[in-house]
Amino acid sequence: MEKTKLKAILADLTLAEKVGQLVQVTPDFFGNPGEITGPMSQWSMNNEQLYQIGSVLGTHRSDEVKKIQRDYLANSRHKIPLIFMADVIHGYETIFPIPLALAASFDAAMIEKVAAATGAEAATEGVHVTFSPMADYVKDPRWGRVLESNGEDPRLSKVLTESYVRGYQGDNLATEENHIAACVKHFIGYGSAEGGRDYNTVDISDVEMYQNYLPAFEGAIASGVKMVMTSFNSFKGIPVTANKKLIQNVLRHELGFKGVLISDWAAIGELMQHRVAENPHQASYKAFTAGIDIDMMTDCYLQELAEIILAENLTEQLDEAVLRVLNLKNDLGLFENPYRGLKTQVDKTKLRKLAYKAALRSAVLLKNEGALPLKKSEKILLIGTKGTTQDVLGAWSWIGDRQKAVSLADGLTAKFPQIVVMEIDDNQKDWQTVITAVKEADKVLLAVGETSDEAGEAASRANLELSGVEQKLVAVAAQNNPATILITFSGRPLVLTQEAAKTAAIISGWFLGSEMGSALAALLSGEENFSGHLPMSFPRSVGQLPYSYQEMSTGRPKTKDNGQEKYISRYLDEENGPLYAFGHGLSYSRFTFSDFSLSQSSLAKGEKATLRFTVGNDSQIPGFALPQVYFQDEVTEMIRPKIELLKWKQVYLEAGESKTISFVLSPKDFAYVHENLKRYSDPGEIQLFLATSATEIVDKVQLQLL
């Protein structure tokens, strides 16, 4: 539809109809619109108001979408189609690895394919918008929503966030009905909830926000993301949903976002729980004047906004908000086709194959002292709390069918028919039977960890260790069989310090989705090779949290030479560093790195330099290497991390193969946020490190910025 026609529709809307476009409800409001019952009654909503609503949250299936849209259009005066939104986070019906696991692939191209496939499947069921990707910067795995994140590095997160947006949205939403609009979340600071406790207070500096929290949102907006969602938390003492300065100055002006801004679930009403609003009227006023376009699941706008508009003469601002919503519907082609996507189809077999590939690339081999891969001739015992479970999908897999997911036991049995499977639960008492089975096995696989309900939103944890029975199982197995292999199921990094000292191998299996069991079986057998690397460090202790490998320089750093001194930055009872660092990940292949060099030793503004090195596969097993380049700016105006990720590349190498890798560098690559909140680089010396993780340095060179 032409923009002039959109404006004509806007001009013909009544005040109540305009307000309605800014209200979002769930499908149950349309369950029986002939009479006022249920949520409509609780909201004091009449049928006239219902047929002015702008969007619906959380439909499940295409028949539900058809029914609601048909009923709505039959009763709506202007026939403005509803827009249907949903939490499609890591798959719709076919479930892919959780985002934190996908980030372990360090593969932006694959993530773009996963997002496109996810969007295509959701589109067939009538979903128009997904509340994804999550671009929150995270450092604390106690916070359950690290599951939805790209991990602890802002540069990696920005690249992967851009991939999600491109994958979901495609090139033209109006004509590509197999793509859906993306809503990047949560703007901003949600990942810094104090104590890792969901919905808790946030307190970060401007420099920290601009340096680490904004880049992923900048990437999403530059990639054309259609929507942004505000976060539940406060920023500088004001809840983001009512933070006019943050929304107008930073999001709208500095980042240039021109799309729709939506609150998180009930966040406008929750301004009263924050105690910054006395009543729904005041909450609505603060949220709307701050710039919130859509009120998700409260009746604040529905009941209060019209009066506010008239009393405060805010008609122009209202029209701007409504036009943004109409523009989104137009961008999706809904005026021409209110049932967009419902006639499209997806190949479910191809989706499962992609889910399998993504799972292969997302699992991380943390430790291997020769215990893996498994051999067909070996007597294998699978034991633990997670061996037979089909609870492998993770949070936000609400359409996914667990019964169609492949358990680890099923995956392994297909490759090792002789495998023995023993289940353990919290009431385990017969440990002698366990000991006997462990002693009789050549290899023991311990499958342990979290359930889907123990990670995700509202799933914060103060203790990240394995459960008591799982810890005992590890101790019993390791004591009676040195070839004990730990496989963890989780939505976050766990504390595995005790287990790492006892076991021969450790795999972080995350929640890998519908094909988890098949993928892990292929990796354990050596049929496939591990290629995942940690996007978030595994701490040695909860007491280290929040933690990031990007530790800032301090005036009293701990070094190799002063580790026993008292007055330095260290713990008395624990090491400073993590158990497994950001970027860490092992392979069955053996990789070598050489010839790390620069095309020039200095770099002036406007110039570019080429960084080169050779990576080789010095083994008989094909595999993926992940060379990582980090840097340290030697002298800066503001304190900076001791080491920062700069470049990375997944490199596939056949047995005995080598490849030369090059990266083009410019001064902009070393820019950081200064006191004036501007991002630029300083002249001086840069140390460049070739590494296999943030703590495993292979080589280094120096570069002079002029």
XYZ file of C-alpha atoms in Angstrom:
706
model
C 0.000 0.000 0.000
C 1.264 3.491 -0.820
C 2.220 5.710 2.099
C -0.439 8.263 1.124
C -3.132 5.622 1.561
C -1.762 4.701 4.969
C -1.966 8.323 6.038
C -5.513 8.503 4.710
C -6.463 5.508 6.863
C -4.812 7.168 9.846
C -6.713 10.385 9.261
C -10.028 8.513 9.251
C -9.417 6.697 12.532
C -11.219 7.826 15.674
C -9.231 8.456 18.837
C -10.383 5.110 20.255
C -9.378 3.294 17.058
C -5.940 4.862 17.142
C -5.446 3.789 20.746
C -6.582 0.295 19.849
C -3.764 -0.093 17.323
C -1.325 0.345 20.227
C -2.830 -2.469 22.337
C -1.729 -6.116 22.204
C -3.697 -9.015 23.646
C -3.505 -12.814 23.716
C -5.733 -15.117 21.598
C -8.016 -15.981 24.499
C -9.544 -12.498 24.256
C -11.060 -13.694 20.990
C -12.154 -17.029 22.398
C -15.835 -16.126 22.608
C -16.328 -12.524 21.482
C -20.103 -12.871 21.422
C -20.219 -12.303 25.179
C -17.919 -10.532 27.612
C -16.139 -13.226 29.622
C -12.687 -14.125 30.914
C -9.916 -11.628 30.210
C -12.279 -9.197 28.440
C -14.324 -9.024 31.607
C -11.240 -8.486 33.740
C -10.136 -5.653 31.477
C -13.660 -4.177 31.216
C -13.300 -4.434 27.443
C -16.370 -4.398 25.199
C -16.698 -5.864 21.711
C -16.241 -2.479 20.062
C -12.845 -2.119 21.753
C -11.894 -5.703 20.916
C -12.329 -5.063 17.205
C -10.029 -2.053 17.381
C -7.058 -3.979 18.822
C -3.884 -3.799 16.736
C -2.020 -7.033 17.457
C -2.203 -10.481 19.031
C 0.480 -12.248 21.027
C 1.064 -15.994 21.170
C -1.143 -17.786 18.656
C -0.259 -21.449 18.239
C -1.566 -22.687 14.910
C -2.741 -21.486 11.504
C -6.380 -22.387 12.114
C -6.378 -20.159 15.203
C -4.871 -17.289 13.203
C -7.418 -17.728 10.395
C -10.328 -17.773 12.812
C -9.218 -14.676 14.729
C -8.253 -12.675 11.639
C -11.490 -13.573 9.794
C -13.628 -12.681 12.786
C -11.720 -9.461 13.360
C -11.928 -8.260 9.759
C -15.649 -9.029 9.652
C -16.248 -6.757 12.646
C -13.581 -4.061 12.236
C -14.721 -0.752 10.750
C -11.527 -0.081 8.786
C -10.529 -3.701 8.134
C -6.975 -3.037 9.316
C -5.489 -6.540 9.675
C -4.232 -7.802 12.979
C -0.547 -8.540 13.283
C 0.349 -11.809 15.035
C 3.472 -12.001 17.172
C 5.059 -14.868 19.086
C 8.121 -15.967 21.031
C 9.799 -17.941 18.256
C 13.261 -18.112 19.796
C 15.129 -21.214 18.601
C 12.655 -22.937 16.356
C 8.903 -23.193 16.000
C 7.940 -26.853 15.807
C 11.338 -28.101 14.705
C 13.563 -27.041 17.587
C 17.137 -25.912 17.044
C 19.826 -25.500 19.716
C 19.230 -22.696 22.196
C 20.801 -19.390 21.090
C 23.694 -19.688 23.560
C 24.496 -23.085 22.035
C 24.176 -21.719 18.491
C 26.632 -18.992 19.477
C 29.119 -21.772 20.287
C 29.320 -22.423 16.548
C 30.809 -18.931 16.023
C 29.180 -19.354 12.591
C 27.143 -16.334 11.487
C 26.184 -17.915 8.150
C 24.735 -20.998 9.796
C 22.804 -18.915 12.316
C 21.309 -16.890 9.466
C 20.123 -20.165 7.891
C 18.650 -21.320 11.213
C 16.786 -18.018 11.654
C 15.460 -18.201 8.086
C 14.281 -21.787 8.579
C 12.700 -20.935 11.922
C 10.901 -17.966 10.416
C 9.679 -20.012 7.461
C 8.127 -22.660 9.697
C 6.524 -20.023 11.931
C 5.154 -18.159 8.902
C 3.223 -21.216 7.769
C 1.315 -21.021 11.047
C 0.497 -17.329 10.641
C 3.220 -15.733 12.767
C 4.255 -12.309 11.459
C 6.745 -11.168 14.100
C 9.119 -13.018 16.402
C 10.401 -11.619 19.684
C 13.956 -12.483 18.726
C 16.915 -12.039 18.645
C 17.943 -11.282 22.211
C 20.902 -8.924 22.085
C 21.509 -8.595 25.823
C 25.132 -8.405 26.949
C 25.635 -11.045 29.651
C 28.289 -11.872 32.221
C 26.362 -13.797 34.847
C 25.131 -17.358 34.174
C 23.069 -17.259 37.348
C 20.633 -15.288 35.163
C 18.606 -17.961 33.383
C 18.095 -15.892 30.250
C 21.719 -16.216 29.229
C 20.160 -19.191 27.422
C 18.749 -16.736 24.835
C 21.937 -14.727 24.466
C 24.970 -14.794 22.197
C 27.318 -14.947 25.175
C 29.747 -12.621 26.867
C 31.526 -10.952 23.944
C 29.880 -7.809 22.475
C 31.681 -8.089 19.131
C 30.563 -11.679 18.585
C 27.049 -10.835 19.776
C 26.746 -7.964 17.303
C 27.711 -10.163 14.350
C 25.347 -12.959 15.373
C 22.486 -10.544 16.122
C 22.816 -9.162 12.609
C 22.640 -12.721 11.261
C 19.416 -13.443 13.101
C 17.795 -10.288 11.739
C 18.841 -11.037 8.160
C 17.702 -14.630 8.464
C 14.296 -13.827 9.897
C 13.483 -10.870 7.668
C 15.006 -11.763 4.312
C 15.150 -9.054 1.644
C 11.502 -8.025 1.287
C 8.883 -8.969 3.863
C 6.022 -7.801 1.659
C 6.807 -10.336 -1.066
C 8.688 -13.045 0.868
C 5.902 -14.606 2.906
C 8.257 -17.278 4.230
C 10.085 -14.606 6.234
C 8.915 -12.822 9.374
C 9.785 -9.555 11.081
C 12.254 -9.549 13.957
C 11.972 -7.752 17.293
C 15.348 -7.266 18.978
C 15.301 -7.290 22.767
C 15.718 -6.231 25.539
C 16.588 -2.548 25.336
C 18.635 -2.218 27.518
C 20.736 -3.643 30.357
C 18.496 -6.594 31.250
C 21.456 -8.984 31.260
C 23.026 -7.075 34.136
C 20.329 -7.851 36.706
C 21.923 -7.681 40.162
C 22.770 -11.056 41.642
C 21.776 -12.702 38.367
C 18.169 -12.568 39.589
C 15.589 -12.063 36.876
C 13.690 -8.737 36.815
C 16.082 -7.303 39.403
C 17.673 -3.859 39.522
C 20.315 -2.826 36.993
C 22.975 -0.179 37.513
C 25.502 0.378 34.716
C 27.487 3.413 33.644
C 27.050 5.282 30.379
C 30.489 4.177 29.207
C 29.650 0.548 29.935
C 26.333 0.838 28.111
C 27.856 2.401 25.009
C 30.859 0.087 24.971
C 29.258 -3.294 25.623
C 25.468 -3.119 25.694
C 24.612 -1.038 22.628
C 26.706 -2.631 19.829
C 24.416 -5.620 19.246
C 21.389 -3.311 19.106
C 23.264 -1.036 16.715
C 23.895 -4.057 14.509
C 20.244 -5.086 14.564
C 19.038 -1.600 13.687
C 21.624 -1.216 10.913
C 20.359 -4.554 9.554
C 16.822 -3.165 9.351
C 15.161 -4.800 12.359
C 11.482 -3.849 12.411
C 10.838 -3.796 16.154
C 12.583 -3.228 19.477
C 11.350 -4.407 22.878
C 12.125 -2.541 26.075
C 13.553 -4.374 29.069
C 11.888 -4.872 32.448
C 14.715 -3.264 34.391
C 15.585 0.277 35.348
C 18.334 2.405 33.854
C 19.770 5.213 35.985
C 16.943 4.702 38.445
C 14.116 4.901 35.881
C 12.438 1.801 34.430
C 13.312 1.597 30.746
C 9.640 1.452 29.796
C 9.274 4.980 31.211
C 12.756 6.266 30.410
C 12.170 9.081 27.929
C 15.782 10.238 27.785
C 17.067 6.749 27.039
C 14.427 5.973 24.420
C 14.330 9.312 22.645
C 17.991 10.337 22.856
C 19.707 6.977 22.506
C 17.370 4.602 20.684
C 15.549 7.016 18.407
C 18.131 9.763 17.846
C 21.582 8.216 18.220
C 20.795 4.729 16.927
C 18.293 6.063 14.405
C 15.603 3.480 15.096
C 12.406 4.377 13.241
C 10.388 1.202 13.786
C 7.922 0.031 16.416
C 8.857 0.025 20.103
C 6.933 -2.467 22.226
C 6.910 -3.023 25.977
C 7.696 -6.423 27.438
C 4.795 -8.389 28.941
C 2.790 -6.142 31.322
C 5.780 -3.818 31.793
C 3.670 -0.652 31.602
C 1.446 -1.836 34.429
C 4.518 -2.882 36.369
C 5.600 0.752 36.600
C 3.289 0.760 39.594
C 5.218 -2.119 41.194
C 8.407 -0.171 40.519
C 6.655 2.598 42.495
C 7.334 5.241 39.857
C 3.641 5.419 38.926
C 0.731 5.762 41.318
C -1.963 4.320 39.064
C -2.594 3.047 35.504
C -3.204 6.588 34.272
C 0.213 7.774 35.420
C 1.872 4.576 34.172
C 0.327 5.076 30.729
C 1.379 8.704 30.612
C 4.985 7.924 31.506
C 5.271 5.030 29.068
C 3.625 6.794 26.160
C 5.508 10.070 26.531
C 8.718 8.063 26.844
C 7.956 6.547 23.436
C 6.372 3.107 23.916
C 4.248 2.369 20.845
C 2.593 -0.920 21.857
C 1.350 -1.879 25.312
C 1.840 -5.638 25.607
C -0.775 -7.295 27.779
C -2.072 -4.597 30.065
C -5.189 -2.461 29.670
C -3.349 0.728 30.618
C -3.383 2.247 27.136
C -6.831 0.822 26.403
C -8.423 2.508 29.403
C -6.255 5.577 29.966
C -4.521 6.753 26.807
C -7.412 8.538 25.088
C -7.954 10.799 28.084
C -4.197 11.493 28.264
C -4.040 12.415 24.576
C -6.847 14.954 24.927
C -5.680 16.419 28.223
C -2.027 16.774 27.200
C -2.573 17.642 23.510
C -0.555 14.633 22.321
C -2.438 13.914 19.095
C 0.649 14.372 16.933
C 2.680 11.925 19.022
C -0.217 9.452 18.943
C -0.428 9.691 15.155
C 3.307 9.022 14.863
C 3.023 5.898 17.009
C -0.005 4.572 15.133
C 1.658 5.261 11.785
C 4.661 3.209 12.859
C 2.333 0.288 13.594
C 0.531 0.727 10.270
C 3.866 0.925 8.457
C 4.903 -2.408 9.992
C 1.684 -4.020 8.805
C 2.275 -2.522 5.387
C 5.892 -3.713 5.306
C 4.565 -7.223 5.916
C 2.055 -6.892 3.069
C -0.883 -7.478 5.412
C -3.216 -4.971 3.790
C -3.035 -6.907 0.535
C -2.832 -10.316 2.220
C -4.023 -10.458 5.841
C -3.430 -14.220 5.786
C 0.193 -13.941 4.703
C 2.302 -17.045 5.064
C -0.565 -19.457 5.595
C -0.264 -20.882 2.090
C 3.514 -21.307 2.263
C 5.044 -24.667 3.014
C 8.276 -25.941 4.511
C 10.115 -29.199 4.053
C 10.115 -30.703 7.545
C 12.795 -33.202 6.558
C 15.142 -30.387 5.557
C 14.393 -28.608 8.810
C 15.382 -31.672 10.836
C 18.583 -32.013 8.808
C 19.464 -28.394 9.538
C 18.622 -28.929 13.229
C 20.986 -31.910 13.241
C 23.780 -29.916 11.592
C 23.282 -27.017 14.007
C 23.420 -29.395 16.974
C 26.671 -30.912 15.674
C 28.223 -27.446 15.438
C 26.989 -26.294 18.850
C 28.192 -29.004 21.256
C 31.519 -28.191 22.927
C 34.204 -30.712 23.877
C 35.675 -29.158 27.023
C 38.093 -31.916 28.021
C 39.358 -35.142 26.460
C 42.157 -37.228 27.902
C 41.961 -39.917 25.240
C 38.560 -41.216 26.296
C 36.845 -40.134 23.081
C 35.829 -41.073 20.485
C 34.076 -44.245 21.528
C 34.861 -47.497 19.731
C 32.343 -50.030 18.459
C 34.178 -52.806 20.280
C 33.899 -51.124 23.680
C 31.426 -52.006 26.388
C 29.629 -48.715 27.043
C 27.465 -47.730 29.997
C 25.136 -44.719 29.758
C 24.024 -43.647 33.198
C 22.629 -40.528 34.802
C 19.560 -38.374 35.197
C 19.423 -37.288 31.536
C 20.304 -40.388 29.552
C 16.801 -41.326 28.453
C 15.035 -37.977 28.742
C 13.469 -36.281 25.750
C 13.617 -33.001 27.671
C 16.314 -31.783 25.293
C 14.545 -28.846 23.642
C 15.194 -26.103 26.187
C 13.042 -23.122 27.135
C 10.945 -21.287 24.509
C 10.213 -24.506 22.641
C 6.493 -24.321 23.373
C 5.348 -25.656 19.975
C 8.078 -28.288 19.921
C 6.988 -31.847 20.639
C 9.241 -33.627 23.136
C 7.929 -36.952 21.916
C 9.558 -36.261 18.545
C 12.911 -35.309 20.093
C 15.777 -37.783 20.019
C 17.077 -38.713 23.469
C 20.750 -39.413 24.062
C 19.935 -43.078 24.745
C 18.080 -43.433 21.457
C 20.854 -41.723 19.533
C 23.555 -43.907 21.062
C 21.594 -47.149 20.773
C 21.346 -46.601 17.021
C 25.155 -46.631 16.820
C 26.029 -48.885 19.754
C 23.340 -51.590 20.035
C 25.266 -53.228 22.880
C 25.125 -50.115 25.086
C 23.810 -50.532 28.645
C 21.479 -47.793 29.855
C 20.814 -47.104 33.559
C 18.611 -44.328 34.864
C 19.396 -42.473 38.079
C 17.032 -40.179 39.953
C 17.131 -38.090 43.111
C 15.989 -41.088 45.180
C 18.814 -43.388 44.094
C 19.727 -45.751 46.942
C 21.191 -48.862 45.314
C 24.728 -47.633 44.671
C 26.252 -51.104 44.662
C 24.434 -51.943 41.425
C 25.808 -48.719 39.958
C 29.347 -49.554 41.065
C 29.130 -53.018 39.528
C 27.876 -51.662 36.196
C 30.564 -48.957 36.159
C 33.350 -51.464 36.825
C 32.149 -53.780 34.066
C 32.132 -51.023 31.421
C 35.027 -49.958 29.215
C 33.625 -46.430 29.011
C 31.080 -44.718 31.253
C 28.914 -41.888 29.903
C 27.384 -39.715 32.627
C 24.429 -37.669 31.362
C 23.523 -35.001 33.935
C 22.465 -31.376 34.263
C 19.421 -29.133 34.075
C 15.846 -29.593 32.964
C 14.327 -27.141 30.488
C 12.444 -25.486 33.349
C 15.682 -24.779 35.213
C 17.043 -22.378 32.585
C 15.417 -19.473 30.782
C 13.140 -16.673 31.930
C 12.375 -16.667 35.656
C 14.928 -19.461 36.136
C 17.706 -17.756 38.058
C 19.956 -19.972 40.148
C 22.270 -19.179 43.055
C 23.967 -22.584 42.795
C 25.301 -23.691 39.411
C 26.716 -27.025 40.514
C 25.238 -30.402 39.645
C 22.585 -31.802 41.974
C 23.624 -33.824 45.004
C 22.837 -37.202 43.462
C 24.628 -36.212 40.257
C 27.742 -35.171 42.163
C 27.712 -38.485 43.991
C 27.299 -40.346 40.703
C 30.325 -38.584 39.246
C 32.383 -39.435 42.333
C 31.294 -43.089 42.322
C 31.848 -43.541 38.590
C 35.230 -41.811 38.485
C 36.462 -43.760 41.498
C 35.603 -47.077 39.858
C 36.345 -46.341 36.195
C 38.987 -43.878 34.957
C 37.312 -43.711 31.513
C 34.371 -41.670 32.800
C 32.912 -39.117 30.371
C 30.644 -36.300 31.561
C 27.889 -34.942 29.282
C 26.022 -31.929 30.623
C 22.584 -30.717 29.613
C 22.144 -27.011 30.395
C 20.979 -23.602 29.306
C 23.954 -21.865 30.898
C 27.572 -22.446 31.929
C 27.719 -24.712 34.965
C 30.263 -24.968 37.768
C 32.106 -28.230 37.015
C 35.331 -27.686 38.921
C 35.071 -30.864 41.003
C 33.924 -32.923 38.038
C 36.760 -31.680 35.815
C 39.282 -33.063 38.285
C 37.676 -36.516 38.269
C 36.540 -37.253 34.726
C 38.440 -38.145 31.552
C 36.279 -36.083 29.198
C 33.578 -33.409 29.432
C 31.048 -32.306 26.816
C 28.819 -29.272 27.162
C 25.698 -30.509 25.435
C 23.516 -27.456 26.247
C 19.961 -28.039 24.995
C 20.563 -28.935 21.371
C 16.977 -29.311 20.208
C 15.041 -31.957 18.317
C 18.128 -33.813 17.058
C 20.199 -33.612 20.247
C 20.553 -37.348 20.793
C 21.472 -38.087 17.183
C 24.036 -35.301 17.046
C 25.724 -36.195 20.336
C 25.867 -39.864 19.346
C 27.572 -38.956 16.069
C 30.099 -36.807 17.922
C 30.789 -39.333 20.664
C 31.323 -42.100 18.121
C 33.754 -40.032 16.064
C 31.485 -40.180 13.040
C 31.409 -36.383 13.327
C 33.963 -34.036 14.854
C 33.486 -31.476 17.603
C 33.746 -27.873 16.426
C 31.945 -25.794 19.093
C 33.728 -23.205 21.249
C 32.462 -21.496 24.377
C 30.660 -18.182 23.813
C 30.558 -17.787 27.592
C 33.159 -18.793 30.148
C 32.528 -21.640 32.593
C 33.357 -20.288 36.071
C 35.313 -22.205 38.689
C 32.967 -20.940 41.384
C 29.737 -18.962 41.657
C 31.724 -16.539 43.806
C 33.512 -15.301 40.678
C 30.276 -14.036 39.119
C 29.578 -11.856 37.271
C 32.575 -12.740 35.104
C 33.863 -12.003 31.622
C 37.164 -12.831 30.001
C 37.326 -9.099 29.220
C 38.656 -8.251 32.664
C 39.720 -4.646 33.017
C 43.251 -3.715 33.923
C 43.641 -2.816 37.586
C 46.278 -0.995 39.598
C 47.191 -4.169 41.460
C 46.865 -7.012 38.974
C 47.688 -10.596 39.789
C 50.619 -11.829 37.682
C 52.688 -14.984 37.367
C 55.254 -13.509 39.749
C 53.101 -12.037 42.543
C 50.413 -14.688 42.971
C 51.158 -15.243 46.671
C 51.160 -11.583 47.666
C 48.251 -10.318 49.730
C 47.510 -6.826 48.438
C 46.662 -7.679 44.847
C 43.392 -8.323 43.028
C 42.790 -11.984 43.818
C 40.690 -14.419 45.828
C 42.104 -16.108 48.893
C 40.259 -19.339 48.191
C 39.969 -19.528 44.393
C 41.817 -18.692 41.209
C 40.858 -15.530 39.359
C 40.285 -17.151 35.986
C 37.535 -19.493 34.780
C 37.550 -23.258 34.589
C 37.056 -23.054 30.815
C 37.528 -19.718 29.098
C 35.612 -17.947 26.356
C 36.589 -19.436 22.990
C 37.708 -22.770 24.426
C 36.726 -25.895 22.530
C 38.537 -29.114 21.608
C 38.460 -31.304 18.510
C 39.493 -34.807 17.506
C 41.775 -33.111 14.977
C 45.123 -31.582 15.888
C 45.643 -28.078 14.513
C 48.839 -26.096 14.065
C 49.310 -22.353 13.582
C 52.254 -20.574 11.967
C 53.459 -17.510 10.048
C 51.481 -14.959 12.084
C 52.409 -11.655 10.439
C 51.258 -8.194 9.379
C 51.569 -6.628 5.942
C 52.843 -3.451 7.653
C 53.951 -2.598 11.160
C 52.064 0.708 11.451
C 48.621 1.890 10.515
C 47.499 5.469 9.928
C 43.965 6.798 9.693
C 42.432 5.741 6.393
C 44.930 2.917 5.901
C 44.397 -0.816 6.077
C 46.715 -3.649 7.031
C 46.433 -7.369 6.355
C 46.942 -9.875 9.131
C 47.911 -13.348 7.915
C 48.642 -16.762 9.358
C 48.543 -20.408 8.344
C 46.415 -23.018 10.043
C 47.036 -26.702 9.414
C 45.445 -30.004 10.325
C 48.304 -32.133 11.615
C 46.147 -35.247 12.060
C 44.305 -37.898 10.105
C 40.869 -36.549 11.102
C 39.075 -33.779 9.155
C 37.726 -30.994 11.302
C 36.928 -27.356 11.943
C 39.539 -25.083 13.480
C 38.536 -21.783 15.061
C 41.533 -19.446 15.027
C 40.762 -16.377 17.107
C 42.566 -13.042 17.020
C 42.557 -10.931 20.177
C 44.197 -7.601 20.930
C 45.384 -5.412 23.751
C 45.645 -1.653 23.408
C 48.781 -0.910 25.438
C 48.003 2.658 26.596
C 44.495 4.138 26.521
C 42.613 7.147 27.849
C 40.033 4.915 29.555
C 40.778 1.622 31.274
C 40.306 -1.212 28.824
C 40.184 -5.014 29.029
C 43.432 -6.927 29.198
C 42.382 -8.761 26.050
C 39.537 -8.336 23.539
C 38.252 -10.462 20.667
C 38.973 -8.912 17.275
C 38.472 -11.510 14.513
C 37.653 -15.197 14.170
C 36.964 -17.689 11.421
C 35.700 -21.255 11.246
C 38.105 -23.133 8.963
C 37.370 -26.625 7.666
C 40.490 -28.685 7.024
C 40.861 -32.149 5.592
C 43.476 -34.451 7.129
C 46.919 -32.970 6.497
C 45.491 -29.840 4.837
C 46.629 -26.280 5.577
C 45.170 -22.904 4.629
C 46.356 -19.317 4.791
C 43.875 -17.043 6.560
C 43.872 -13.276 6.286
C 41.994 -10.470 8.005
C 41.952 -6.835 6.888
C 42.415 -4.406 9.775
C 41.745 -0.678 10.066
C 42.059 1.779 12.966
C 38.285 1.534 13.390
C 38.706 -2.070 14.576
C 40.455 -0.768 17.704
C 38.002 2.022 18.499
C 36.462 2.135 21.947
C 34.101 4.401 23.886
C 35.776 7.382 25.519
C 34.622 9.655 28.317
C 32.650 11.766 25.828
C 30.789 8.584 24.785
C 32.298 8.753 21.310
C 33.950 5.689 19.805
C 37.409 6.136 18.268
C 40.893 4.669 18.530
C 43.965 6.109 20.238
C 47.391 6.302 18.664
C 49.861 3.876 20.206
C 50.943 0.268 20.295
C 48.552 -2.636 19.808
C 49.419 -6.210 20.722
C 47.741 -8.737 18.434
C 47.348 -12.311 19.649
C 46.616 -15.449 17.661
C 44.795 -17.807 20.012
C 42.563 -20.824 20.394
C 40.707 -19.234 23.329
C 40.889 -16.083 25.430
C 43.536 -17.757 27.627
C 45.355 -19.967 25.107
C 47.707 -17.698 23.133
C 49.595 -19.197 20.203
C 51.549 -16.208 18.839
C 51.624 -12.419 18.830
C 52.683 -9.428 16.728
C 52.761 -5.683 17.306
C 50.964 -2.946 15.391
C 51.525 0.782 15.780
C 48.465 3.011 15.369
C 49.483 6.428 14.112
